[in-house]
Coordinates of C-alpha atoms in Angstrom, one line a residue:
Chain A
X1 CA 12.5 -9.0 33.8
X2 CA 13.4 -5.4 34.0
X3 CA 11.7 -2.6 32.8
X4 CA 12.8 -0.6 29.6
X5 CA 12.4 2.8 27.9
X6 CA 13.2 3.3 23.8
X7 CA 12.8 6.1 22.0
X8 CA 12.9 5.8 17.7
X9 CA 13.2 8.5 15.3
X10 CA 11.7 7.1 11.8
X11 CA 12.9 9.3 8.4
X12 CA 12.5 10.0 5.1
X13 CA 15.9 8.3 3.2
X14 CA 17.7 10.8 1.9
X15 CA 17.3 9.6 -1.4
X16 CA 13.5 9.6 -1.0
X17 CA 11.6 12.8 -1.4
X18 CA 10.6 14.3 2.3
X19 CA 7.1 16.0 0.5
X20 CA 6.1 16.7 4.3
X21 CA 9.6 18.4 5.3
X22 CA 9.5 20.3 1.9
X23 CA 6.3 21.6 2.6
X24 CA 7.3 23.0 5.9
X25 CA 10.3 24.7 4.7
X26 CA 8.4 26.2 2.1
X27 CA 5.7 27.5 5.0
X28 CA 8.7 28.4 7.7
X29 CA 9.9 31.0 4.5
X30 CA 6.8 32.6 4.0
X31 CA 6.6 33.0 7.5
X32 CA 9.6 34.7 8.5
X33 CA 13.1 35.6 6.7
X34 CA 15.3 32.5 7.0
X35 CA 18.5 31.0 5.6
X36 CA 19.7 28.1 4.6
X37 CA 16.5 26.2 6.1
X38 CA 16.1 22.4 5.8
X39 CA 13.2 20.1 7.3
X40 CA 12.7 16.7 7.8
X41 CA 9.1 15.3 8.6
X42 CA 9.6 12.2 10.4
X43 CA 8.1 10.3 13.4
X44 CA 8.8 9.6 17.1
X45 CA 8.0 6.3 18.7
X46 CA 8.0 6.2 22.5
X47 CA 8.1 2.4 23.9
X48 CA 7.8 1.2 27.5
X49 CA 8.5 -2.7 28.0
X50 CA 9.8 -5.9 30.1
X51 CA 12.7 -7.5 28.8
X52 CA 15.2 -9.9 30.5
X53 CA 18.5 -7.6 29.7
X54 CA 19.8 -4.9 27.9
X55 CA 21.1 -7.2 24.8
X56 CA 17.2 -8.7 24.7
X57 CA 15.7 -5.1 24.7
X58 CA 18.3 -4.0 22.0
X59 CA 17.0 -7.2 20.2
X60 CA 13.3 -6.3 20.2
X61 CA 13.3 -2.9 19.4
X62 CA 15.8 -3.2 16.6
X63 CA 12.9 -5.6 15.6
X64 CA 10.3 -3.3 16.1
X65 CA 11.7 -0.6 14.2
X66 CA 12.7 -2.8 11.0
X67 CA 9.1 -4.2 10.8
X68 CA 6.5 -2.1 12.0
X69 CA 7.8 1.7 12.7
X70 CA 10.0 1.8 9.4
X71 CA 9.9 0.6 5.9
X72 CA 13.2 -0.1 4.5
X73 CA 12.5 0.9 1.3
X74 CA 11.9 4.5 2.0
X75 CA 12.6 5.2 5.6
X76 CA 15.4 5.0 7.9
X77 CA 15.0 4.5 11.5
X78 CA 17.6 5.9 14.8
X79 CA 17.1 4.6 18.2
X80 CA 17.4 7.6 20.1
X81 CA 17.4 6.4 23.5
X82 CA 17.2 2.6 25.3
X83 CA 17.5 2.6 28.8
X84 CA 16.1 0.8 31.9
X85 CA 13.8 2.2 33.9
Chain B
X1 CA -17.1 -23.9 -17.3
X2 CA -17.0 -23.4 -13.4
X3 CA -17.5 -20.0 -11.7
X4 CA -13.7 -18.5 -10.8
X5 CA -13.3 -18.5 -7.0
X6 CA -12.5 -15.4 -5.8
X7 CA -12.1 -14.1 -2.0
X8 CA -11.5 -10.9 -0.8
X9 CA -9.0 -9.5 2.2
X10 CA -11.2 -7.4 4.3
X11 CA -9.2 -5.3 7.5
X12 CA -11.0 -3.0 10.4
X13 CA -10.7 0.1 7.9
X14 CA -11.6 -1.5 4.4
X15 CA -13.9 -0.1 2.6
X16 CA -14.0 -0.8 -0.9
X17 CA -14.8 -4.7 0.0
X18 CA -18.9 -4.6 -1.2
X19 CA -18.2 -2.8 -4.9
X20 CA -15.6 -5.3 -5.4
X21 CA -17.6 -8.0 -4.6
X22 CA -20.4 -6.6 -6.8
X23 CA -18.0 -6.2 -9.8
X24 CA -17.1 -10.0 -9.3
X25 CA -20.7 -10.7 -9.5
X26 CA -21.0 -8.5 -12.8
X27 CA -18.4 -10.9 -14.1
X28 CA -20.3 -14.0 -13.1
X29 CA -17.4 -15.2 -10.6
X30 CA -18.3 -16.6 -7.5
X31 CA -16.6 -14.4 -4.3
X32 CA -16.5 -14.4 -0.4
X33 CA -15.2 -12.2 2.3
X34 CA -11.8 -13.3 4.0
X35 CA -11.5 -12.0 7.4
X36 CA -8.1 -10.5 8.4
X37 CA -7.7 -12.9 11.1
X38 CA -8.1 -15.8 8.6
X39 CA -5.4 -17.9 7.5
X40 CA -6.3 -18.3 3.5
X41 CA -6.3 -22.4 3.2
X42 CA -8.9 -22.2 0.1
X43 CA -7.8 -22.8 -3.1
X44 CA -9.1 -19.2 -5.0
X45 CA -8.5 -18.6 -8.2
X46 CA -7.9 -14.9 -7.5
X47 CA -7.6 -12.8 -3.9
X48 CA -8.4 -9.0 -4.3
X49 CA -7.1 -6.9 -1.5
X50 CA -9.6 -4.2 -1.5
X51 CA -9.0 -0.4 -0.9
X52 CA -10.0 1.4 2.2
X53 CA -8.1 2.9 5.5
X54 CA -6.6 -0.9 6.5
X55 CA -5.8 -0.3 10.4
X56 CA -6.7 3.3 9.9
X57 CA -3.6 4.2 7.7
X58 CA -1.5 4.0 11.2
X59 CA 2.1 3.9 11.0
X60 CA 1.4 4.1 7.7
X61 CA -0.5 2.9 4.6
X62 CA -0.8 -1.0 4.7
X63 CA 2.1 -1.2 7.5
X64 CA 0.1 -2.9 9.9
X65 CA -1.7 -5.0 7.8
X66 CA 1.0 -6.9 6.3
X67 CA 1.4 -8.5 9.9
X68 CA -2.4 -10.0 10.0
X69 CA -2.7 -13.8 9.3
X70 CA -4.9 -13.4 5.8
X71 CA -1.4 -11.5 4.3
X72 CA 0.8 -13.8 5.9
X73 CA -0.8 -16.8 4.5
X74 CA -1.3 -15.5 0.8
X75 CA -1.1 -18.0 -1.8
X76 CA 2.3 -16.2 -3.7
X77 CA 2.6 -18.0 -6.7
X78 CA -0.2 -20.2 -7.1
X79 CA -3.5 -17.4 -6.6
X80 CA -3.6 -14.4 -8.7
X81 CA -3.0 -11.9 -6.4
X82 CA -4.5 -8.4 -7.2
X83 CA -4.2 -5.5 -4.2
X84 CA -6.1 -2.2 -5.8
X85 CA -5.3 1.1 -3.4
X86 CA -4.6 0.6 -0.3
X87 CA -4.2 -3.3 -1.4
X88 CA -1.2 -2.5 -3.3
X89 CA 0.2 -0.7 -0.7
X90 CA -0.4 -3.9 1.4
X91 CA 1.4 -5.6 -0.9
X92 CA 4.4 -3.1 -1.6
X93 CA 5.0 -2.9 2.4
X94 CA 4.7 -6.8 3.0
X95 CA 7.7 -6.7 0.6
X96 CA 5.6 -9.2 -2.3
X97 CA 6.0 -6.1 -4.7
X98 CA 8.8 -4.1 -5.0
X99 CA 8.9 -0.1 -4.3
X100 CA 6.9 2.1 -1.8
X101 CA 4.2 4.1 -1.7
X102 CA 4.5 7.6 -0.3
X103 CA 2.6 10.7 -0.1
X104 CA 1.0 12.7 -3.0
X105 CA 3.7 15.2 -4.8
X106 CA 1.2 17.8 -3.9
X107 CA 0.5 16.8 -0.4
X108 CA -3.4 16.8 -0.5
X109 CA -5.7 13.6 -1.3
X110 CA -6.7 13.5 -4.5
X111 CA -10.0 12.1 -5.6
X112 CA -10.7 12.2 -9.3
X113 CA -11.1 10.6 -12.6
X114 CA -7.6 9.7 -14.1
X115 CA -6.6 9.1 -17.8
X116 CA -4.5 5.7 -17.9
X117 CA -2.2 4.3 -19.6
X118 CA -3.3 0.6 -20.1
X119 CA -2.8 -2.4 -22.4
X120 CA -2.1 0.2 -25.5
X121 CA -5.0 2.3 -25.0
X122 CA -6.2 4.8 -22.4
X123 CA -8.6 4.2 -20.0
X124 CA -10.8 6.4 -17.1
X125 CA -10.5 5.2 -13.8
X126 CA -11.5 7.0 -10.1
X127 CA -8.0 7.4 -8.3
X128 CA -8.8 8.6 -4.4
X129 CA -5.7 8.7 -1.9
X130 CA -3.4 10.7 0.0
X131 CA -0.1 8.0 -0.4
X132 CA -0.5 6.6 -4.3
X133 CA 2.7 8.5 -5.3
X134 CA 5.1 5.3 -6.2
X135 CA 8.5 4.6 -6.0
X136 CA 11.1 2.2 -6.1
X137 CA 14.6 2.0 -7.1
X138 CA 16.0 0.4 -9.8
X139 CA 12.2 0.0 -11.8
X140 CA 11.7 -3.5 -13.4
X141 CA 9.9 -2.0 -16.5
X142 CA 8.6 -5.1 -17.8
X143 CA 6.5 -5.0 -14.7
X144 CA 4.5 -1.8 -15.5
X145 CA 1.5 -2.4 -16.1
X146 CA -0.3 1.1 -16.0
X147 CA 0.5 4.5 -16.3
X148 CA -1.3 8.1 -15.3
X149 CA -1.6 9.9 -18.2
X150 CA -0.8 13.1 -16.8
X151 CA 0.5 11.6 -13.0
X152 CA -1.5 13.7 -10.5
X153 CA 0.6 12.1 -7.7
X154 CA 4.4 12.5 -8.4
X155 CA 5.0 8.8 -8.9
X156 CA 8.3 7.7 -10.1
X157 CA 7.6 6.9 -14.6
X158 CA 3.8 7.8 -13.5
X159 CA 3.8 4.4 -12.4
X160 CA -0.1 3.3 -11.6
X161 CA -0.1 -0.3 -11.3
X162 CA 2.6 -3.0 -11.4
X163 CA 2.5 -6.7 -12.5
X164 CA 4.8 -9.4 -11.1
X165 CA 4.1 -11.8 -13.2
X166 CA 6.1 -14.5 -12.1
X167 CA 4.7 -14.8 -8.9
X168 CA 1.5 -13.5 -10.1
X169 CA 1.0 -10.4 -8.4
X170 CA -0.9 -6.9 -9.4
X171 CA -0.7 -3.9 -7.8
X172 CA -2.6 -0.5 -8.6
X173 CA -3.8 2.7 -7.4
X174 CA -7.3 3.3 -9.8
X175 CA -10.4 1.6 -8.7
X176 CA -11.8 -0.4 -11.4
X177 CA -14.4 -1.9 -9.0
X178 CA -15.6 1.3 -9.5
X179 CA -15.9 1.6 -13.2
X180 CA -18.5 -1.2 -14.1
X181 CA -21.8 0.1 -14.0
X182 CA -23.2 2.3 -16.5
X183 CA -25.2 4.1 -14.4
X184 CA -22.4 5.4 -12.3
X185 CA -20.5 7.0 -16.0
X186 CA -17.7 4.7 -15.9
X187 CA -17.0 1.3 -17.5
X188 CA -13.0 1.3 -18.3
X189 CA -13.1 -1.1 -15.1
X190 CA -14.3 -4.0 -16.9
X191 CA -11.2 -4.1 -19.2
X192 CA -8.7 -4.2 -16.0
X193 CA -11.5 -7.0 -14.4
X194 CA -11.3 -9.0 -18.4
X195 CA -7.2 -8.7 -18.1
X196 CA -7.0 -9.7 -14.6
X197 CA -9.2 -12.8 -15.4
X198 CA -6.9 -13.3 -18.5
X199 CA -4.1 -13.6 -16.1
X200 CA -5.6 -17.1 -14.4

């Protein structure tokens, strides 16, 4: 077994209103002059786990991201990093 | 005539199970609690997934609860399943109902009595939620059961509750179980419970 590290980012789908992002955007714009600001609020998940190989590790991370970390109806996920530690 | 047999699922963080049980008592239904880790094997006429903050709403409301043995063993299509508030969120997360509940439009927790369109009349039921904003691509309008008169949370088409008749699953954000007793000033919840009973 090998030890793996993964970093997953989950955000609202572009077609779904990101209300938190809009709130932060409004707050920043009232705080300082800033041009063409867009803001999305999401979640970052850091996982460390054991797997036999990178293929298995990727499959596990995909499953976790799809079933628990995100809801495909309203969110997207991106595996930002997956590496053997 | 035998009493209606009702199961009320309880998760860590559920807090409306007692009110739901008392509402069942009011109507003379025979109800019992189902712990999250139990596989549902009894034949219930009706199963409630009550309100609260299952698993602390961690990750997202209802996201962890959908993985529980109780939810995974829901007798879909056999018992009538009714999700209230967090229960509605669980059913959507479990893909047993379409759509999802996201943050309220005003990004605040809303706690008030809401006017709702239900069965061709206006009823008053309490709402208390932070993620009650219903969103769904390709909404099937025949499934819309209840709408907000003033759409406090920004839901698509002001939807407050939906009903999948084919699979016998109802989900609603308002709390009918909190509007049963005259002493509390609201009794329109009785209309929802009567409707539920008529679907069995």
